[in-house]
Tab-separated table of C-alpha atoms in Angstrom:
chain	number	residue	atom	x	y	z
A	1013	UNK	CA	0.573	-7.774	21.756
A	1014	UNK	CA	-1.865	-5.946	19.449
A	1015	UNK	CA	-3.334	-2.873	19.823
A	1016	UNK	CA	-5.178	-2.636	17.232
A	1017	UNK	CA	-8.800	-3.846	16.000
A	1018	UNK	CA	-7.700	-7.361	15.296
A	1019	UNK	CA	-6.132	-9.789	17.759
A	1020	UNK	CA	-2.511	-11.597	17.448
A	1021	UNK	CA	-5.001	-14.640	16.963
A	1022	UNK	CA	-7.464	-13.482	14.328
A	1023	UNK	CA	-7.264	-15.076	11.565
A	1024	UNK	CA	-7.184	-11.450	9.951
A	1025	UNK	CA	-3.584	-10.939	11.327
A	1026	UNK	CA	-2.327	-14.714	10.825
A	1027	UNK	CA	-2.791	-14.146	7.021
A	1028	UNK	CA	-2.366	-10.758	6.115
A	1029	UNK	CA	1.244	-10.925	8.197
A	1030	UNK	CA	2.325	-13.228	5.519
A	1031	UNK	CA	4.277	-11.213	3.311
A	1032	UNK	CA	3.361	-13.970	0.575
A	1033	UNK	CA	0.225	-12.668	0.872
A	1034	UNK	CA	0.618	-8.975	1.533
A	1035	UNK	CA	2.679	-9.193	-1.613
A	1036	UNK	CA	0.326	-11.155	-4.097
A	1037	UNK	CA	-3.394	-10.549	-2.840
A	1038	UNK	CA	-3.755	-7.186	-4.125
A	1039	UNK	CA	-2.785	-6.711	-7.310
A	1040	UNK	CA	-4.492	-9.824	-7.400
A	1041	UNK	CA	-7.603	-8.327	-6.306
A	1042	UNK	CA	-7.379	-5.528	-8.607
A	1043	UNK	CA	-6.952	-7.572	-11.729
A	1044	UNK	CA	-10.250	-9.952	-10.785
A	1045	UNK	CA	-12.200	-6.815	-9.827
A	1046	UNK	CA	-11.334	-4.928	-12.728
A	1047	UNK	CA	-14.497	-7.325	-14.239
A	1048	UNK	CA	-16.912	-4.951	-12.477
A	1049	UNK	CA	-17.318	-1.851	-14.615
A	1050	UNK	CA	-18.632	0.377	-12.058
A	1051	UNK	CA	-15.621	-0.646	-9.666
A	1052	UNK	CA	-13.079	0.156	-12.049
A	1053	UNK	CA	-14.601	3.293	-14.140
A	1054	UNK	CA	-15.431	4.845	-10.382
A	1055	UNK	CA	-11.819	4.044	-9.409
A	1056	UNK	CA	-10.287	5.271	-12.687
A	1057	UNK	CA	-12.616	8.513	-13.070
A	1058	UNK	CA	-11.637	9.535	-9.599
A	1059	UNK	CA	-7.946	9.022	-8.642
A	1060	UNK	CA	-5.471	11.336	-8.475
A	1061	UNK	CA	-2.883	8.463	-9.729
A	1062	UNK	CA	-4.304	7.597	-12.671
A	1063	UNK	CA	-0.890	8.001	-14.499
A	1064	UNK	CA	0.786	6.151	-11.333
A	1065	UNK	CA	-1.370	2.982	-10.831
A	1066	UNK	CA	1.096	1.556	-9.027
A	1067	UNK	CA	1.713	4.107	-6.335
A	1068	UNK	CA	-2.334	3.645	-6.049
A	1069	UNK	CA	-1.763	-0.331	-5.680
A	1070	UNK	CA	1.266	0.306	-2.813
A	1071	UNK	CA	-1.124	3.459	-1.225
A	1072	UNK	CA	-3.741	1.249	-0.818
A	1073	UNK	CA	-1.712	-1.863	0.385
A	1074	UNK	CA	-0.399	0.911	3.087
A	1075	UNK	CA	-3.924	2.093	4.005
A	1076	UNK	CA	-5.650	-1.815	4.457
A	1077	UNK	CA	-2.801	-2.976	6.115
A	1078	UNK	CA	-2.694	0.052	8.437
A	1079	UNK	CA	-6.315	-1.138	9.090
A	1080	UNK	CA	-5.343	-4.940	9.556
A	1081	UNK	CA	-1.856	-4.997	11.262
A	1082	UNK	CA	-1.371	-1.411	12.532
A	1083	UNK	CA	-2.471	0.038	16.074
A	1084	UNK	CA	-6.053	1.628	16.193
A	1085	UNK	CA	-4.419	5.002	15.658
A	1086	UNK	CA	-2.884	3.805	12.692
A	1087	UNK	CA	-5.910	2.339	11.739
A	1088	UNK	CA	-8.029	5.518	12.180
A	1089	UNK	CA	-5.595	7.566	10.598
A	1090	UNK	CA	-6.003	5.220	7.837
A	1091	UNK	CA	-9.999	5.179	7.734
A	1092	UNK	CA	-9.638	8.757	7.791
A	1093	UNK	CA	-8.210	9.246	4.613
A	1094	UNK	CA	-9.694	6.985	3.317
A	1095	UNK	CA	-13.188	8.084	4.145
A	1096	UNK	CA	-12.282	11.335	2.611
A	1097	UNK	CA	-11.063	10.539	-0.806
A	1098	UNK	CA	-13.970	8.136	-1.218
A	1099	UNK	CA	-16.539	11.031	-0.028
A	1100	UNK	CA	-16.736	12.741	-3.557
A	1101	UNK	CA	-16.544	9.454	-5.655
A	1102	UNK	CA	-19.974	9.109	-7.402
A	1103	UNK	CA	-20.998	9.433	-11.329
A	1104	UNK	CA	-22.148	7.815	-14.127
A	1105	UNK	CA	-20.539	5.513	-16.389
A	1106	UNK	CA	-20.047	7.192	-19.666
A	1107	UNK	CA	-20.669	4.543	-21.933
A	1108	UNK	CA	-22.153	0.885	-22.114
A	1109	UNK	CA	-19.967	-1.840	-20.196
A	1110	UNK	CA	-22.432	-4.740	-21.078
A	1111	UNK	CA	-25.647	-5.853	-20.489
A	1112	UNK	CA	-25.785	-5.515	-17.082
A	1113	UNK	CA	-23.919	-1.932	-17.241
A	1114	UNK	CA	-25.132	0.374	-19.486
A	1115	UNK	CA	-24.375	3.972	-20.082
A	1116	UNK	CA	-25.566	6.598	-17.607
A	1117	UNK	CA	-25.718	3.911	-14.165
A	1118	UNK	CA	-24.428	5.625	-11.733
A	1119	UNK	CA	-21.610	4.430	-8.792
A	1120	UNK	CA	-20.637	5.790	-5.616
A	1121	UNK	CA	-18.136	4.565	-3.377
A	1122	UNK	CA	-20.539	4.783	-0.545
A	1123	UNK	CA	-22.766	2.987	-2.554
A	1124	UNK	CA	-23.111	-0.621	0.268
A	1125	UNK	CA	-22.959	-3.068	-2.778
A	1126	UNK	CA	-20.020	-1.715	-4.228
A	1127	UNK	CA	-18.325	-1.518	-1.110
A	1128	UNK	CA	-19.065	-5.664	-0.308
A	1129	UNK	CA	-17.697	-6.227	-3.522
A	1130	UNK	CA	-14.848	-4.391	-2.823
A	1131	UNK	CA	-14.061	-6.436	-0.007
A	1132	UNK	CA	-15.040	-9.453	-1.638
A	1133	UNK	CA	-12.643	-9.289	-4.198
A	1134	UNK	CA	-10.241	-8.519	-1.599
A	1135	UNK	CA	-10.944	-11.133	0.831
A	1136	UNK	CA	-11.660	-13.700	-1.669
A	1137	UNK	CA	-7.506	-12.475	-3.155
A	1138	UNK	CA	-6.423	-13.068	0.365
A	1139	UNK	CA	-7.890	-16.865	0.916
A	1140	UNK	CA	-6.808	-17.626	-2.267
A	1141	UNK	CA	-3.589	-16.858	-1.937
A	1142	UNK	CA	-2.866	-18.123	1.945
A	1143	UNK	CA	-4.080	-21.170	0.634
A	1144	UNK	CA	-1.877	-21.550	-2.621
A	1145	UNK	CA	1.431	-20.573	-0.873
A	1146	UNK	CA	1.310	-20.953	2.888
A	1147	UNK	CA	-1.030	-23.820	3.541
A	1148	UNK	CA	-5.041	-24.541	3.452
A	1149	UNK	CA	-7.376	-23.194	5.804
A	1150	UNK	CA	-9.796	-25.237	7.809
A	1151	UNK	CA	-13.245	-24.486	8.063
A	1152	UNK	CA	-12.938	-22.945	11.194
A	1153	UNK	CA	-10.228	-20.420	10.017
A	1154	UNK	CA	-12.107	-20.109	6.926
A	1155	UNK	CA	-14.834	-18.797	8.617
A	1156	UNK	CA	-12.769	-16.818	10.675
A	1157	UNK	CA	-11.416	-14.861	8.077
A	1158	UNK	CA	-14.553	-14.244	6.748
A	1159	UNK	CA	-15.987	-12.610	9.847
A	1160	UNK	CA	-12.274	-10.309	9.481
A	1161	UNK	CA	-13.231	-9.378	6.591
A	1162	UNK	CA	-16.630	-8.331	7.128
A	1163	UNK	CA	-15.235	-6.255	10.071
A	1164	UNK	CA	-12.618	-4.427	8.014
A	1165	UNK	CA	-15.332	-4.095	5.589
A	1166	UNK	CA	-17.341	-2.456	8.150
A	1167	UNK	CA	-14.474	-0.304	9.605
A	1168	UNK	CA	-14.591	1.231	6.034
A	1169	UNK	CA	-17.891	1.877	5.894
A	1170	UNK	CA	-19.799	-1.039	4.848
A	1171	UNK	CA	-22.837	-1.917	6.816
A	1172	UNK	CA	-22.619	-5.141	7.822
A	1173	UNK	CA	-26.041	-6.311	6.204
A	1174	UNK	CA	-24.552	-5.997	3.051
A	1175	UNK	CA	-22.412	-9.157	3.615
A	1176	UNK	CA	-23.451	-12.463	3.101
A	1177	UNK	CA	-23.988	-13.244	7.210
A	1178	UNK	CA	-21.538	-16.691	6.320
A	1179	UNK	CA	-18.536	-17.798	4.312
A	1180	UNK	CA	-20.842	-20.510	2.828
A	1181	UNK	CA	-23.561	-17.575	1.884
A	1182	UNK	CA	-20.399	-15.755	0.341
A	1183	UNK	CA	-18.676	-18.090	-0.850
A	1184	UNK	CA	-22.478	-19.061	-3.050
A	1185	UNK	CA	-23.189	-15.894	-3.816
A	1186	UNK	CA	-19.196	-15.045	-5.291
A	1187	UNK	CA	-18.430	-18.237	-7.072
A	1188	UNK	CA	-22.065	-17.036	-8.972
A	1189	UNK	CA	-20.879	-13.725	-9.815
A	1190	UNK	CA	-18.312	-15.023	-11.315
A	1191	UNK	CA	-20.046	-17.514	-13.096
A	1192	UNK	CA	-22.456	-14.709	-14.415
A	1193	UNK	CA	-22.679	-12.958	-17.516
A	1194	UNK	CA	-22.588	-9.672	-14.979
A	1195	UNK	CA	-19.035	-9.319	-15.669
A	1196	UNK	CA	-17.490	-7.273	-18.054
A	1197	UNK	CA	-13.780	-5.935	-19.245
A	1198	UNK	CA	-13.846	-2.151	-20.597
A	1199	UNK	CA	-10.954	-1.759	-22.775
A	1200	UNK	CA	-9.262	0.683	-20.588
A	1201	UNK	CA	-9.636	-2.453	-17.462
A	1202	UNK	CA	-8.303	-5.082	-20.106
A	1203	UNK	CA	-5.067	-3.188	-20.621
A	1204	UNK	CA	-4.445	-2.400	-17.336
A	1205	UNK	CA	-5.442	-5.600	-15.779
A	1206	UNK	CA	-2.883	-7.280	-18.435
A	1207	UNK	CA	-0.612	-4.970	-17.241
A	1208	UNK	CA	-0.784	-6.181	-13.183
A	1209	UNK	CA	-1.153	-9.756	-13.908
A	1210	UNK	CA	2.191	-9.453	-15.949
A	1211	UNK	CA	1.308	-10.193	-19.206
A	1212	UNK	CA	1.963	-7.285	-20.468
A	1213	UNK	CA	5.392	-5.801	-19.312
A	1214	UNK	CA	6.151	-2.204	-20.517
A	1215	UNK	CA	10.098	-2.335	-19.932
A	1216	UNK	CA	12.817	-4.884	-19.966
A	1217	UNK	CA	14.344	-5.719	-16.571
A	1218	UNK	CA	18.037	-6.803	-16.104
A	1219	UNK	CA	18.453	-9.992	-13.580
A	1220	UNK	CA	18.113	-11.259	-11.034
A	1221	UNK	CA	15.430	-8.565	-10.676
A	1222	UNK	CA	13.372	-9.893	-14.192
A	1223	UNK	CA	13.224	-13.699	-12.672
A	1224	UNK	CA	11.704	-12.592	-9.475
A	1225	UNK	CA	8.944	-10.284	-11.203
A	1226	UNK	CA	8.180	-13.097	-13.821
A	1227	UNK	CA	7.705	-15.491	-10.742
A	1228	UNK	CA	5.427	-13.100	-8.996
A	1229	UNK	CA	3.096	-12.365	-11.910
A	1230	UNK	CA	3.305	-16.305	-12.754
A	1231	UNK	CA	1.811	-16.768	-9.433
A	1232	UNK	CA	-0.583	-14.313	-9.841
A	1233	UNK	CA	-1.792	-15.158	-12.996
A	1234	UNK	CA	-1.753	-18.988	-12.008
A	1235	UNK	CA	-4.262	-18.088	-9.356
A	1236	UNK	CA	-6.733	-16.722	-11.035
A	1237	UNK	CA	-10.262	-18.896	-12.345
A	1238	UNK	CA	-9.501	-19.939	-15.663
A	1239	UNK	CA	-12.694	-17.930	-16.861
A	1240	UNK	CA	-10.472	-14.917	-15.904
A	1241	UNK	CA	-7.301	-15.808	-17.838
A	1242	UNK	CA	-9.777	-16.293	-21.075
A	1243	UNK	CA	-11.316	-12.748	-20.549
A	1244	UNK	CA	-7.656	-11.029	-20.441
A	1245	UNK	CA	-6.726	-13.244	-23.137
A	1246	UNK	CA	-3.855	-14.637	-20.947
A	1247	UNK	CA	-1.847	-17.517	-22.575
A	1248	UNK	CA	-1.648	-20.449	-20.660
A	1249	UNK	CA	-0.643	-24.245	-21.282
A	1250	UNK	CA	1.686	-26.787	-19.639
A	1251	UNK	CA	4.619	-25.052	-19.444
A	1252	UNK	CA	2.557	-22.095	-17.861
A	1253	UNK	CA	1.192	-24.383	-15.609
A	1254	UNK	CA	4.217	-26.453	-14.725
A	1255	UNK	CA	6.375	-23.054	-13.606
A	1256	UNK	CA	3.611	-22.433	-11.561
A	1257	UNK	CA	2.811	-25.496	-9.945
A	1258	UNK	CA	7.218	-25.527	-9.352
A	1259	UNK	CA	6.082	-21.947	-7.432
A	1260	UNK	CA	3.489	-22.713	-5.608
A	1261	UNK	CA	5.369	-25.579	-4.026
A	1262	UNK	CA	8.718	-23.965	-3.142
A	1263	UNK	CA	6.325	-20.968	-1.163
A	1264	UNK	CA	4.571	-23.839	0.479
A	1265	UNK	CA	7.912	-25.839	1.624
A	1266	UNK	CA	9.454	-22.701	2.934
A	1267	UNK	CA	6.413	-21.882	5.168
A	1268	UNK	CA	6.559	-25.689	6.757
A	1269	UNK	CA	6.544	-26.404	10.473
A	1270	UNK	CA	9.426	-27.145	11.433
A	1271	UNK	CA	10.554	-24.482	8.749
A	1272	UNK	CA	12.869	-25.428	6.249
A	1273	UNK	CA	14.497	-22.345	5.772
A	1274	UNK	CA	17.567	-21.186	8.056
A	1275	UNK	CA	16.672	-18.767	10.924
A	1276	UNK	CA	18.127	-15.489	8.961
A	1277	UNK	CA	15.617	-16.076	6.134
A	1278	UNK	CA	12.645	-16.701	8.395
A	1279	UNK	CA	11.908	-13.736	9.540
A	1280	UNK	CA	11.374	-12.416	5.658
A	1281	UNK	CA	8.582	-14.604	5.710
A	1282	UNK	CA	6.357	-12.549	7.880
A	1283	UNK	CA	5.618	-8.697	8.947
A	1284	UNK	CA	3.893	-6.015	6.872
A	1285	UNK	CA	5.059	-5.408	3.578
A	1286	UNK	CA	4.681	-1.780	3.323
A	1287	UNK	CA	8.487	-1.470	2.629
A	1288	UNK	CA	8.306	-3.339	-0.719
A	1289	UNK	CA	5.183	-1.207	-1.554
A	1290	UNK	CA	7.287	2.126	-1.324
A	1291	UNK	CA	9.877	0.513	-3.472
A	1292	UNK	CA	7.280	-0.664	-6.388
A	1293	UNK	CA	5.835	3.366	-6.038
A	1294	UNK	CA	9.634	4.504	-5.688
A	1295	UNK	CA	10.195	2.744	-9.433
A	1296	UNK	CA	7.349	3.829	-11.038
A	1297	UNK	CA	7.944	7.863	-10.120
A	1298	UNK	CA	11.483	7.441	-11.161
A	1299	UNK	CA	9.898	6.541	-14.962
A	1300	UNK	CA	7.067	9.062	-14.452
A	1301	UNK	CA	10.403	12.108	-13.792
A	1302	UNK	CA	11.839	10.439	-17.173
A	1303	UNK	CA	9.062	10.969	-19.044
A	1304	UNK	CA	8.095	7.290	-19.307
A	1305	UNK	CA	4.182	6.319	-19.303
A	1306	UNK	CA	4.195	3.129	-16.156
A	1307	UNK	CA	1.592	1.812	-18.492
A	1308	UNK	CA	2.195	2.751	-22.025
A	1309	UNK	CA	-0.980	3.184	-24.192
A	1310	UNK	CA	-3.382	3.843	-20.949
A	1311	UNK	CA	-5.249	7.331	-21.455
A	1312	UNK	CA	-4.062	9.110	-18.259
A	1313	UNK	CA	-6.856	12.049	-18.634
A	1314	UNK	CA	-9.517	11.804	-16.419
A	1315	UNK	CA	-12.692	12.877	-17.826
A	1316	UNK	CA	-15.276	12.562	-14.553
């Protein structure tokens, strides 16, 4: 039984105990969000792990799932931290990022906007991807999650009137955003973002373990609007699509009720995934102690 903010039978902790999900929805997340300047120059200006992106990615897997599957004293512990790394985050960006963004407007991560869109980029990463490779939510659960989300948006700060009050109010407002001519890649956001979606891959891997990551950045990249692909100047056509589509089915099947898979390999399917966050950070120090950049030709020097 839970003992932490969200029930066994939210909707929060049905999908985000998917390791399917856990594993997918943020890097996800970080690649569609990296189209808000202010988001991504705030984040990049301010981390310590600049020159470890991916220890950031598995820290901050850690911290939300702390938040959504962990007891409250996890979660609090988590909040915590988080509350004070974000507490000196503010500036300016230091040169134009569009239309919408030019140089000198300042962020803050306790700036209420900023912090929706955070967790609508998240949230949004999460229903996508629950309903690519487990199964589609009704509009019950759909809502449900929503109403998660604004909660775990709220337990991070975000005042609840910052959220669209529905899914159908967020769902409108998002799917215009993204329509809009308010986004915009900075080169820095375009590299990395190529970088998480797998299309750019810094080092050969040996198999089986270079079949598995190309099948998790094909379902990434797969699941993102096609407006997105064309701003990272992602390649994609049939065969692209058909891999895929071959993906997104086998995930499907092997969530199925009755399951199809034997009862050893079910129990992979759920649980948190913090494990196979520490090995993704675990990888990328071992090249950072060898000298090797985790993302060659990304400017490491923070200049807030």
């Amino acid at each position: 039984m839970s003992t932490g903010y969200f029930a066994d039978s939210s909707m929060a902790r049905r999908v985000m105990s998917k390791r399917i999900v856990g594993l997918t929805y943020g890097q996800r997340a970080l690649v569609v969000g990296a189209v808000n300047p202010l988001l991504y120059v705030g984040t990049a200006e301010n981390t310590a792990h600049r020159a470890t992106p991916y220890t950031r990615l598995a820290l901050t897997g850690r911290l939300f799932e702390a938040v959504f599957l962990g007891t409250k004293d996890e979660a609090d512990r988590a909040r915590a931290y988080t509350a004070r790394r974000h507490a000196p985050v503010r500036g300016a960006l230091p040169e134009d990022a569009g239309a919408h963004h030019p140089a000198g407007t300042a962020y803050s991560a306790n700036d209420p906007h900023l912090m929706f869109l955070t967790m609508a980029f998240t949230f949004d990463s999460a229903e996508v991807m629950y309903d690519l490779l487990v199964r589609r939510l009704t509009d019950g659960e759909r809502e449900g999650l929503y109403q998660d989300y604004v909660r775990w948006g709220e337990l991070f700060g975000m005042p609840r009137g910052a959220a669209p009050a529905s899914y159908r109010g967020f769902r409108a407002y998002f799917d215009g955003y993204l329509a809009s001519d308010e986004l915009f890649l900075t080169e820095e956001a375009k590299l990395v973002g190529s970088y998480l979606a797998g299309q750019k891959v810094p080092y050969p891997q040996r198999p089986p373990l270079q079949q598995v990551t190309s099948g998790f950045f094909l379902l990434v990249q797969g699941s993102l609007p096609p407006r997105i692909r064309e701003m990272y100047e992602m390649r994609w056509g049939l065969r692209e699509e058909a891999g895929y589509r071959a993906l997104v089915r086998a995930a499907r099947a092997a969530h199925l009720h009755p399951p199809l898979l034997p009862p050893v390999l079910r129990s992979t399917l759920a649980g948190p995934s913090a494990p196979m966050y520490k090995l993704v950070s675990k990888r990328e120090q071992e090249l950072v102690r060898t000298g090797r950049p985790s993302m060659p030709g990304v400017d490491t020097r923070n200049s807030a």
